[in-house]
Amino acid sequence: MKHKNIGSRLLMAASFVDNGKTVCDVGCDHGKLSLYLIKEKKARHIIATDINYQPLQKAIDLFETHHLSHSADFLCTDGLQGIENTDDITHVVIAGLGGQTMSDVIDGAEFIKKQKTKLILLPAQNGHIIRKYLYENGFYIIQEKNVAEKGKYYSCINAVYTGEIVKNDIFNTYIGECYKNTDLAALGYIEMILGRLRKKQKGVLIDKGVENIELAKAISKIELIIENIKSIHKTIL
């Protein structure tokens, strides 16, 4: 399968899957990510789920076209509900859903904690919500990578359950592990988050007439990170 067929966001999500036995592709949509994982031997088997039957049928048809139907099970369900025999599930990939929906999916699947299943999360929006959930519910964010697609910026999160609760603040919630990245996609993503936080800061001042100190500190920290990334690329260029 040519890489251009699945897009840079899904390629980023796929890059986090390593030696997968059974991989759950939640909200699989057209099934292109699932098929890529099988063809690239990143997964031995796929469980593809979608809450709507029409996109799920597209995934079924795609696997049939490539004569790989034996490599996947397809389930029309909400998130991970109804999945049994979870012992071989090594990864759960959720790409393209909102942060709150992702939190609900993970919260409803106890096997993720018991088996320390690797989570690969690529929120379409509200990434701060899924980070907040992970930090407050004992998940460790191993790594984040940023990606640009069609003029928009995203962050892909790789996490696993450890049971350790991380002290959460505005910076962690909105930036997470992205502060470690210095590529141009990271710059675009972090600048996008900075813009949202500045707008939030103005709203707080208007509503309450006082500055949120924690928010101001987070913004200052993010501004320094952006300056550092820009200086690195200025040196390279």
Tab-separated table of N, CA and C in Angstrom, residues 11-162:
chain	number	residue	atom	x	y	z
A	11	LEU	N	-0.246	7.569	9.240
A	11	LEU	CA	1.120	7.041	9.218
A	11	LEU	C	1.814	7.268	10.556
A	12	MET	N	1.572	8.426	11.140
A	12	MET	CA	2.151	8.718	12.449
A	12	MET	C	1.635	7.742	13.489
A	13	ALA	N	0.320	7.502	13.486
A	13	ALA	CA	-0.251	6.544	14.435
A	13	ALA	C	0.344	5.152	14.220
A	14	ALA	N	0.486	4.758	12.971
A	14	ALA	CA	1.032	3.432	12.656
A	14	ALA	C	2.475	3.281	13.127
A	15	SER	N	3.219	4.385	13.130
A	15	SER	CA	4.633	4.327	13.514
A	15	SER	C	4.818	3.926	14.972
A	16	PHE	N	3.783	4.099	15.796
A	16	PHE	CA	3.872	3.737	17.212
A	16	PHE	C	3.549	2.259	17.467
A	17	VAL	N	3.046	1.572	16.466
A	17	VAL	CA	2.710	0.158	16.641
A	17	VAL	C	3.955	-0.670	16.385
A	18	ASP	N	4.393	-1.417	17.387
A	18	ASP	CA	5.597	-2.226	17.258
A	18	ASP	C	5.308	-3.679	17.627
A	19	ASN	N	5.515	-4.575	16.671
A	19	ASN	CA	5.335	-6.004	16.902
A	19	ASN	C	3.977	-6.325	17.527
A	20	GLY	N	2.946	-5.786	16.949
A	20	GLY	CA	1.618	-6.022	17.490
A	20	GLY	C	1.109	-7.425	17.213
A	21	LYS	N	0.480	-8.014	18.211
A	21	LYS	CA	-0.216	-9.282	17.980
A	21	LYS	C	-1.588	-8.927	17.424
A	22	THR	N	-2.540	-8.666	18.306
A	22	THR	CA	-3.835	-8.159	17.856
A	22	THR	C	-3.905	-6.673	18.173
A	23	VAL	N	-4.246	-5.886	17.175
A	23	VAL	CA	-4.366	-4.443	17.329
A	23	VAL	C	-5.819	-4.051	17.131
A	24	CYS	N	-6.374	-3.296	18.082
A	24	CYS	CA	-7.729	-2.777	17.959
A	24	CYS	C	-7.670	-1.398	17.312
A	25	ASP	N	-8.381	-1.243	16.222
A	25	ASP	CA	-8.486	0.040	15.544
A	25	ASP	C	-9.886	0.581	15.816
A	26	VAL	N	-9.974	1.466	16.795
A	26	VAL	CA	-11.275	1.978	17.251
A	26	VAL	C	-11.693	3.174	16.393
A	27	GLY	N	-12.927	3.135	15.899
A	27	GLY	CA	-13.374	4.167	14.974
A	27	GLY	C	-12.615	4.035	13.668
A	28	CYS	N	-12.583	2.808	13.157
A	28	CYS	CA	-11.694	2.457	12.035
A	28	CYS	C	-12.034	3.163	10.737
A	29	ASP	N	-13.273	3.675	10.632
A	29	ASP	CA	-13.696	4.397	9.434
A	29	ASP	C	-13.511	3.513	8.195
A	30	HIS	N	-12.690	3.942	7.240
A	30	HIS	CA	-12.533	3.230	5.967
A	30	HIS	C	-11.629	2.006	6.065
A	31	GLY	N	-10.928	1.826	7.167
A	31	GLY	CA	-10.091	0.643	7.357
A	31	GLY	C	-8.695	0.731	6.774
A	32	LYS	N	-8.301	1.909	6.279
A	32	LYS	CA	-6.988	2.023	5.635
A	32	LYS	C	-5.836	1.843	6.617
A	33	LEU	N	-6.002	2.365	7.835
A	33	LEU	CA	-4.956	2.182	8.840
A	33	LEU	C	-4.830	0.706	9.200
A	34	SER	N	-5.949	0.047	9.403
A	34	SER	CA	-5.935	-1.381	9.737
A	34	SER	C	-5.224	-2.189	8.658
A	35	LEU	N	-5.560	-1.909	7.413
A	35	LEU	CA	-4.949	-2.642	6.299
A	35	LEU	C	-3.450	-2.373	6.234
A	36	TYR	N	-3.060	-1.133	6.450
A	36	TYR	CA	-1.640	-0.786	6.446
A	36	TYR	C	-0.882	-1.570	7.509
A	37	LEU	N	-1.446	-1.672	8.702
A	37	LEU	CA	-0.781	-2.386	9.799
A	37	LEU	C	-0.575	-3.860	9.456
A	38	ILE	N	-1.555	-4.446	8.793
A	38	ILE	CA	-1.422	-5.849	8.383
A	38	ILE	C	-0.383	-5.994	7.281
A	39	LYS	N	-0.484	-5.152	6.255
A	39	LYS	CA	0.424	-5.267	5.117
A	39	LYS	C	1.876	-5.007	5.497
A	40	GLU	N	2.083	-4.111	6.449
A	40	GLU	CA	3.440	-3.788	6.885
A	40	GLU	C	3.925	-4.714	8.005
A	41	LYS	N	3.096	-5.713	8.316
A	41	LYS	CA	3.434	-6.703	9.347
A	41	LYS	C	3.667	-6.070	10.721
A	42	LYS	N	2.972	-4.971	10.973
A	42	LYS	CA	3.015	-4.355	12.294
A	42	LYS	C	1.998	-5.000	13.218
A	43	ALA	N	1.056	-5.721	12.645
A	43	ALA	CA	0.035	-6.431	13.412
A	43	ALA	C	-0.227	-7.773	12.755
A	44	ARG	N	-0.457	-8.792	13.595
A	44	ARG	CA	-0.813	-10.112	13.066
A	44	ARG	C	-2.307	-10.202	12.801
A	45	HIS	N	-3.063	-9.490	13.608
A	45	HIS	CA	-4.517	-9.538	13.486
A	45	HIS	C	-5.088	-8.176	13.887
A	46	ILE	N	-6.227	-7.841	13.309
A	46	ILE	CA	-6.882	-6.568	13.578
A	46	ILE	C	-8.290	-6.815	14.096
A	47	ILE	N	-8.670	-6.032	15.103
A	47	ILE	CA	-10.084	-5.922	15.468
A	47	ILE	C	-10.480	-4.494	15.135
A	48	ALA	N	-11.277	-4.333	14.086
A	48	ALA	CA	-11.683	-3.006	13.626
A	48	ALA	C	-13.100	-2.723	14.099
A	49	THR	N	-13.290	-1.606	14.799
A	49	THR	CA	-14.620	-1.262	15.294
A	49	THR	C	-15.028	0.116	14.803
A	50	ASP	N	-16.323	0.274	14.643
A	50	ASP	CA	-16.887	1.590	14.341
A	50	ASP	C	-18.324	1.597	14.828
A	51	ILE	N	-18.759	2.736	15.322
A	51	ILE	CA	-20.116	2.828	15.857
A	51	ILE	C	-21.162	2.869	14.741
A	52	ASN	N	-20.716	3.211	13.531
A	52	ASN	CA	-21.616	3.273	12.381
A	52	ASN	C	-21.311	2.160	11.392
A	53	TYR	N	-22.362	1.559	10.867
A	53	TYR	CA	-22.159	0.397	10.002
A	53	TYR	C	-21.592	0.769	8.634
A	54	GLN	N	-21.984	1.915	8.078
A	54	GLN	CA	-21.543	2.263	6.727
A	54	GLN	C	-20.019	2.355	6.594
A	55	PRO	N	-19.318	3.109	7.463
A	55	PRO	CA	-17.853	3.115	7.347
A	55	PRO	C	-17.242	1.751	7.642
A	56	LEU	N	-17.855	1.011	8.556
A	56	LEU	CA	-17.336	-0.316	8.860
A	56	LEU	C	-17.425	-1.214	7.622
A	57	GLN	N	-18.506	-1.087	6.873
A	57	GLN	CA	-18.654	-1.879	5.649
A	57	GLN	C	-17.561	-1.527	4.640
A	58	LYS	N	-17.157	-0.257	4.606
A	58	LYS	CA	-16.058	0.136	3.721
A	58	LYS	C	-14.767	-0.576	4.111
A	59	ALA	N	-14.556	-0.702	5.419
A	59	ALA	CA	-13.362	-1.409	5.894
A	59	ALA	C	-13.436	-2.890	5.521
A	60	ILE	N	-14.604	-3.481	5.682
A	60	ILE	CA	-14.801	-4.888	5.314
A	60	ILE	C	-14.513	-5.083	3.826
A	61	ASP	N	-15.068	-4.195	2.999
A	61	ASP	CA	-14.879	-4.291	1.545
A	61	ASP	C	-13.411	-4.117	1.169
A	62	LEU	N	-12.721	-3.193	1.868
A	62	LEU	CA	-11.300	-2.953	1.580
A	62	LEU	C	-10.475	-4.202	1.842
A	63	PHE	N	-10.718	-4.871	2.954
A	63	PHE	CA	-9.983	-6.095	3.275
A	63	PHE	C	-10.319	-7.214	2.295
A	64	GLU	N	-11.556	-7.275	1.880
A	64	GLU	CA	-11.956	-8.290	0.895
A	64	GLU	C	-11.250	-8.055	-0.437
A	65	THR	N	-11.150	-6.794	-0.838
A	65	THR	CA	-10.484	-6.441	-2.096
A	65	THR	C	-9.026	-6.891	-2.088
A	66	HIS	N	-8.401	-6.812	-0.922
A	66	HIS	CA	-6.984	-7.190	-0.800
A	66	HIS	C	-6.809	-8.649	-0.348
A	67	HIS	N	-7.908	-9.396	-0.321
A	67	HIS	CA	-7.885	-10.816	0.061
A	67	HIS	C	-7.258	-11.035	1.444
A	68	LEU	N	-7.600	-10.139	2.376
A	68	LEU	CA	-7.044	-10.218	3.726
A	68	LEU	C	-8.130	-10.265	4.801
A	69	SER	N	-9.327	-10.677	4.411
A	69	SER	CA	-10.442	-10.735	5.367
A	69	SER	C	-10.134	-11.642	6.545
A	70	HIS	N	-9.307	-12.660	6.312
A	70	HIS	CA	-8.954	-13.598	7.383
A	70	HIS	C	-8.091	-12.946	8.465
A	71	SER	N	-7.554	-11.744	8.161
A	71	SER	CA	-6.645	-11.082	9.096
A	71	SER	C	-7.353	-10.130	10.051
A	72	ALA	N	-8.669	-10.022	9.932
A	72	ALA	CA	-9.361	-9.021	10.744
A	72	ALA	C	-10.756	-9.473	11.144
A	73	ASP	N	-11.186	-8.969	12.291
A	73	ASP	CA	-12.580	-9.085	12.730
A	73	ASP	C	-13.158	-7.675	12.739
A	74	PHE	N	-14.406	-7.556	12.320
A	74	PHE	CA	-15.058	-6.255	12.228
A	74	PHE	C	-16.268	-6.239	13.153
A	75	LEU	N	-16.365	-5.187	13.944
A	75	LEU	CA	-17.415	-5.121	14.950
A	75	LEU	C	-18.061	-3.742	14.950
A	76	CYS	N	-19.366	-3.720	14.740
A	76	CYS	CA	-20.117	-2.463	14.815
A	76	CYS	C	-20.505	-2.249	16.273
A	77	THR	N	-19.767	-1.389	16.929
A	77	THR	CA	-19.972	-1.191	18.365
A	77	THR	C	-19.450	0.176	18.779
A	78	ASP	N	-19.777	0.560	19.989
A	78	ASP	CA	-19.315	1.823	20.557
A	78	ASP	C	-17.971	1.593	21.234
A	79	GLY	N	-16.913	2.081	20.601
A	79	GLY	CA	-15.577	1.946	21.182
A	79	GLY	C	-15.092	0.514	21.231
A	80	LEU	N	-14.867	0.023	22.458
A	80	LEU	CA	-14.357	-1.336	22.662
A	80	LEU	C	-15.390	-2.251	23.305
A	81	GLN	N	-16.629	-1.806	23.320
A	81	GLN	CA	-17.681	-2.609	23.941
A	81	GLN	C	-17.918	-3.898	23.142
A	82	GLY	N	-18.077	-4.990	23.879
A	82	GLY	CA	-18.393	-6.258	23.241
A	82	GLY	C	-17.191	-7.065	22.782
A	83	ILE	N	-15.987	-6.529	22.974
A	83	ILE	CA	-14.791	-7.265	22.570
A	83	ILE	C	-14.429	-8.277	23.649
A	84	GLU	N	-14.282	-9.527	23.237
A	84	GLU	CA	-13.913	-10.596	24.159
A	84	GLU	C	-12.547	-11.159	23.770
A	85	ASN	N	-12.040	-12.077	24.559
A	85	ASN	CA	-10.739	-12.707	24.278
A	85	ASN	C	-9.660	-11.641	24.026
A	86	THR	N	-9.439	-10.846	25.038
A	86	THR	CA	-8.529	-9.702	24.903
A	86	THR	C	-7.060	-10.046	25.160
A	87	ASP	N	-6.746	-11.284	25.486
A	87	ASP	CA	-5.384	-11.644	25.894
A	87	ASP	C	-4.317	-11.279	24.861
A	88	ASP	N	-4.646	-11.382	23.568
A	88	ASP	CA	-3.660	-11.118	22.520
A	88	ASP	C	-3.624	-9.659	22.081
A	89	ILE	N	-4.471	-8.831	22.659
A	89	ILE	CA	-4.501	-7.417	22.252
A	89	ILE	C	-3.308	-6.683	22.853
A	90	THR	N	-2.415	-6.243	21.991
A	90	THR	CA	-1.207	-5.547	22.445
A	90	THR	C	-1.309	-4.033	22.301
A	91	HIS	N	-2.127	-3.580	21.353
A	91	HIS	CA	-2.264	-2.151	21.088
A	91	HIS	C	-3.726	-1.787	20.852
A	92	VAL	N	-4.090	-0.609	21.304
A	92	VAL	CA	-5.380	-0.009	20.945
A	92	VAL	C	-5.079	1.323	20.289
A	93	VAL	N	-5.516	1.462	19.052
A	93	VAL	CA	-5.307	2.702	18.306
A	93	VAL	C	-6.643	3.431	18.194
A	94	ILE	N	-6.653	4.695	18.602
A	94	ILE	CA	-7.849	5.523	18.447
A	94	ILE	C	-7.405	6.803	17.751
A	95	ALA	N	-7.770	6.927	16.484
A	95	ALA	CA	-7.351	8.090	15.696
A	95	ALA	C	-8.565	8.784	15.106
A	96	GLY	N	-8.596	10.099	15.248
A	96	GLY	CA	-9.644	10.868	14.600
A	96	GLY	C	-10.864	11.159	15.452
A	97	LEU	N	-10.885	10.681	16.686
A	97	LEU	CA	-11.990	10.991	17.584
A	97	LEU	C	-11.592	12.151	18.495
A	98	GLY	N	-12.568	12.726	19.189
A	98	GLY	CA	-12.280	13.815	20.116
A	98	GLY	C	-11.724	13.304	21.429
A	99	GLY	N	-11.087	14.195	22.182
A	99	GLY	CA	-10.458	13.816	23.438
A	99	GLY	C	-11.414	13.230	24.456
A	100	GLN	N	-12.623	13.777	24.557
A	100	GLN	CA	-13.596	13.267	25.521
A	100	GLN	C	-14.067	11.874	25.131
A	101	THR	N	-14.316	11.663	23.839
A	101	THR	CA	-14.749	10.343	23.367
A	101	THR	C	-13.669	9.309	23.624
A	102	MET	N	-12.424	9.669	23.397
A	102	MET	CA	-11.310	8.757	23.670
A	102	MET	C	-11.277	8.362	25.145
A	103	SER	N	-11.455	9.354	26.009
A	103	SER	CA	-11.456	9.088	27.450
A	103	SER	C	-12.544	8.096	27.816
A	104	ASP	N	-13.727	8.271	27.230
A	104	ASP	CA	-14.852	7.379	27.511
A	104	ASP	C	-14.567	5.956	27.030
A	105	VAL	N	-13.950	5.839	25.860
A	105	VAL	CA	-13.618	4.514	25.311
A	105	VAL	C	-12.649	3.784	26.230
A	106	ILE	N	-11.587	4.473	26.630
A	106	ILE	CA	-10.568	3.849	27.480
A	106	ILE	C	-11.144	3.489	28.845
A	107	ASP	N	-11.957	4.379	29.389
A	107	ASP	CA	-12.530	4.166	30.715
A	107	ASP	C	-13.451	2.952	30.747
A	108	GLY	N	-14.021	2.611	29.592
A	108	GLY	CA	-14.944	1.488	29.548
A	108	GLY	C	-14.305	0.161	29.207
A	109	ALA	N	-12.975	0.126	29.095
A	109	ALA	CA	-12.267	-1.107	28.721
A	109	ALA	C	-11.241	-1.450	29.790
A	110	GLU	N	-11.645	-2.231	30.761
A	110	GLU	CA	-10.789	-2.540	31.906
A	110	GLU	C	-9.545	-3.328	31.520
A	111	PHE	N	-9.615	-4.094	30.415
A	111	PHE	CA	-8.468	-4.910	30.018
A	111	PHE	C	-7.245	-4.056	29.683
A	112	ILE	N	-7.471	-2.808	29.288
A	112	ILE	CA	-6.354	-1.918	28.950
A	112	ILE	C	-5.441	-1.729	30.153
A	113	LYS	N	-6.038	-1.583	31.336
A	113	LYS	CA	-5.239	-1.427	32.552
A	113	LYS	C	-4.625	-2.754	32.985
A	114	LYS	N	-5.430	-3.802	32.973
A	114	LYS	CA	-4.964	-5.112	33.457
A	114	LYS	C	-3.804	-5.639	32.631
A	115	GLN	N	-3.883	-5.468	31.318
A	115	GLN	CA	-2.871	-6.034	30.423
A	115	GLN	C	-1.782	-5.044	30.034
A	116	LYS	N	-1.914	-3.815	30.562
A	116	LYS	CA	-0.966	-2.754	30.201
A	116	LYS	C	-0.854	-2.631	28.675
A	117	THR	N	-2.020	-2.609	28.056
A	117	THR	CA	-2.104	-2.471	26.604
A	117	THR	C	-1.571	-1.107	26.179
A	118	LYS	N	-0.795	-1.083	25.110
A	118	LYS	CA	-0.262	0.183	24.616
A	118	LYS	C	-1.365	0.970	23.920
A	119	LEU	N	-1.458	2.235	24.272
A	119	LEU	CA	-2.447	3.120	23.675
A	119	LEU	C	-1.777	4.045	22.668
A	120	ILE	N	-2.380	4.167	21.499
A	120	ILE	CA	-1.920	5.103	20.484
A	120	ILE	C	-3.102	5.995	20.165
A	121	LEU	N	-2.995	7.248	20.568
A	121	LEU	CA	-4.138	8.162	20.535
A	121	LEU	C	-3.817	9.381	19.699
A	122	LEU	N	-4.657	9.628	18.705
A	122	LEU	CA	-4.448	10.779	17.852
A	122	LEU	C	-5.753	11.570	17.784
A	123	PRO	N	-5.961	12.446	18.778
A	123	PRO	CA	-7.234	13.184	18.842
A	123	PRO	C	-7.392	14.183	17.706
A	124	ALA	N	-8.628	14.262	17.200
A	124	ALA	CA	-8.927	15.254	16.161
A	124	ALA	C	-9.103	16.630	16.776
A	125	GLN	N	-9.548	16.663	18.024
A	125	GLN	CA	-9.681	17.912	18.771
A	125	GLN	C	-9.704	17.610	20.264
A	126	ASN	N	-9.534	18.641	21.064
A	126	ASN	CA	-9.556	18.514	22.527
A	126	ASN	C	-8.519	17.520	23.060
A	127	GLY	N	-7.296	17.655	22.557
A	127	GLY	CA	-6.217	16.798	23.049
A	127	GLY	C	-5.959	16.984	24.530
A	128	HIS	N	-6.241	18.192	25.038
A	128	HIS	CA	-6.012	18.458	26.462
A	128	HIS	C	-6.918	17.586	27.342
A	129	ILE	N	-8.087	17.232	26.825
A	129	ILE	CA	-9.002	16.407	27.623
A	129	ILE	C	-8.472	14.992	27.793
A	130	ILE	N	-7.934	14.416	26.723
A	130	ILE	CA	-7.416	13.050	26.839
A	130	ILE	C	-6.132	13.028	27.679
A	131	ARG	N	-5.307	14.058	27.563
A	131	ARG	CA	-4.109	14.106	28.417
A	131	ARG	C	-4.503	14.180	29.893
A	132	LYS	N	-5.455	15.033	30.195
A	132	LYS	CA	-5.920	15.178	31.576
A	132	LYS	C	-6.417	13.835	32.110
A	133	TYR	N	-7.178	13.134	31.293
A	133	TYR	CA	-7.676	11.820	31.702
A	133	TYR	C	-6.518	10.858	31.969
A	134	LEU	N	-5.565	10.813	31.077
A	134	LEU	CA	-4.436	9.890	31.230
A	134	LEU	C	-3.653	10.175	32.503
A	135	TYR	N	-3.307	11.436	32.710
A	135	TYR	CA	-2.527	11.806	33.896
A	135	TYR	C	-3.265	11.476	35.189
A	136	GLU	N	-4.574	11.711	35.201
A	136	GLU	CA	-5.343	11.552	36.440
A	136	GLU	C	-5.816	10.123	36.685
A	137	ASN	N	-5.589	9.235	35.725
A	137	ASN	CA	-6.066	7.861	35.866
A	137	ASN	C	-4.961	6.817	35.767
A	138	GLY	N	-3.740	7.248	36.035
A	138	GLY	CA	-2.640	6.292	36.172
A	138	GLY	C	-1.967	5.864	34.885
A	139	PHE	N	-2.119	6.638	33.825
A	139	PHE	CA	-1.453	6.312	32.559
A	139	PHE	C	-0.200	7.160	32.399
A	140	TYR	N	0.821	6.539	31.853
A	140	TYR	CA	2.096	7.219	31.613
A	140	TYR	C	2.206	7.526	30.130
A	141	ILE	N	2.431	8.777	29.799
A	141	ILE	CA	2.631	9.159	28.400
A	141	ILE	C	4.099	8.926	28.055
A	142	ILE	N	4.326	7.901	27.266
A	142	ILE	CA	5.690	7.509	26.898
A	142	ILE	C	6.309	8.526	25.964
A	143	GLN	N	5.521	8.925	24.986
A	143	GLN	CA	6.048	9.813	23.954
A	143	GLN	C	4.896	10.475	23.202
A	144	GLU	N	5.172	11.645	22.667
A	144	GLU	CA	4.248	12.286	21.729
A	144	GLU	C	5.035	12.736	20.512
A	145	LYS	N	4.401	12.608	19.361
A	145	LYS	CA	4.970	13.133	18.122
A	145	LYS	C	3.912	13.998	17.459
A	146	ASN	N	4.381	15.003	16.768
A	146	ASN	CA	3.457	15.918	16.103
A	146	ASN	C	3.471	15.700	14.602
A	147	VAL	N	2.366	16.022	13.981
A	147	VAL	CA	2.243	15.808	12.545
A	147	VAL	C	1.362	16.896	11.950
A	148	ALA	N	1.684	17.284	10.728
A	148	ALA	CA	0.882	18.266	9.999
A	148	ALA	C	0.163	17.564	8.858
A	149	GLU	N	-1.093	17.922	8.665
A	149	GLU	CA	-1.856	17.372	7.542
A	149	GLU	C	-2.889	18.397	7.091
A	150	LYS	N	-2.846	18.737	5.832
A	150	LYS	CA	-3.795	19.679	5.237
A	150	LYS	C	-3.865	20.998	6.013
A	151	GLY	N	-2.685	21.484	6.415
A	151	GLY	CA	-2.608	22.777	7.071
A	151	GLY	C	-2.977	22.782	8.544
A	152	LYS	N	-3.255	21.614	9.101
A	152	LYS	CA	-3.591	21.526	10.517
A	152	LYS	C	-2.536	20.690	11.240
A	153	TYR	N	-2.448	20.901	12.562
A	153	TYR	CA	-1.431	20.221	13.360
A	153	TYR	C	-2.085	19.338	14.420
A	154	TYR	N	-1.446	18.183	14.629
A	154	TYR	CA	-1.986	17.197	15.563
A	154	TYR	C	-0.848	16.627	16.407
A	155	SER	N	-1.242	15.988	17.511
A	155	SER	CA	-0.265	15.280	18.334
A	155	SER	C	-0.712	13.843	18.514
A	156	CYS	N	0.219	12.932	18.313
A	156	CYS	CA	-0.051	11.507	18.505
A	156	CYS	C	0.581	11.066	19.822
A	157	ILE	N	-0.228	10.477	20.685
A	157	ILE	CA	0.178	10.133	22.048
A	157	ILE	C	0.369	8.629	22.180
A	158	ASN	N	1.483	8.232	22.754
A	158	ASN	CA	1.755	6.822	23.050
A	158	ASN	C	1.759	6.678	24.573
A	159	ALA	N	0.837	5.891	25.116
A	159	ALA	CA	0.686	5.806	26.575
A	159	ALA	C	0.445	4.371	27.024
A	160	VAL	N	0.696	4.123	28.301
A	160	VAL	CA	0.451	2.808	28.890
A	160	VAL	C	0.083	3.002	30.363
A	161	TYR	N	-0.693	2.089	30.888
A	161	TYR	CA	-1.127	2.195	32.287
A	161	TYR	C	-0.016	1.739	33.231
A	162	THR	N	0.278	2.571	34.242
A	162	THR	CA	1.242	2.208	35.279
A	162	THR	C	0.628	2.266	36.666
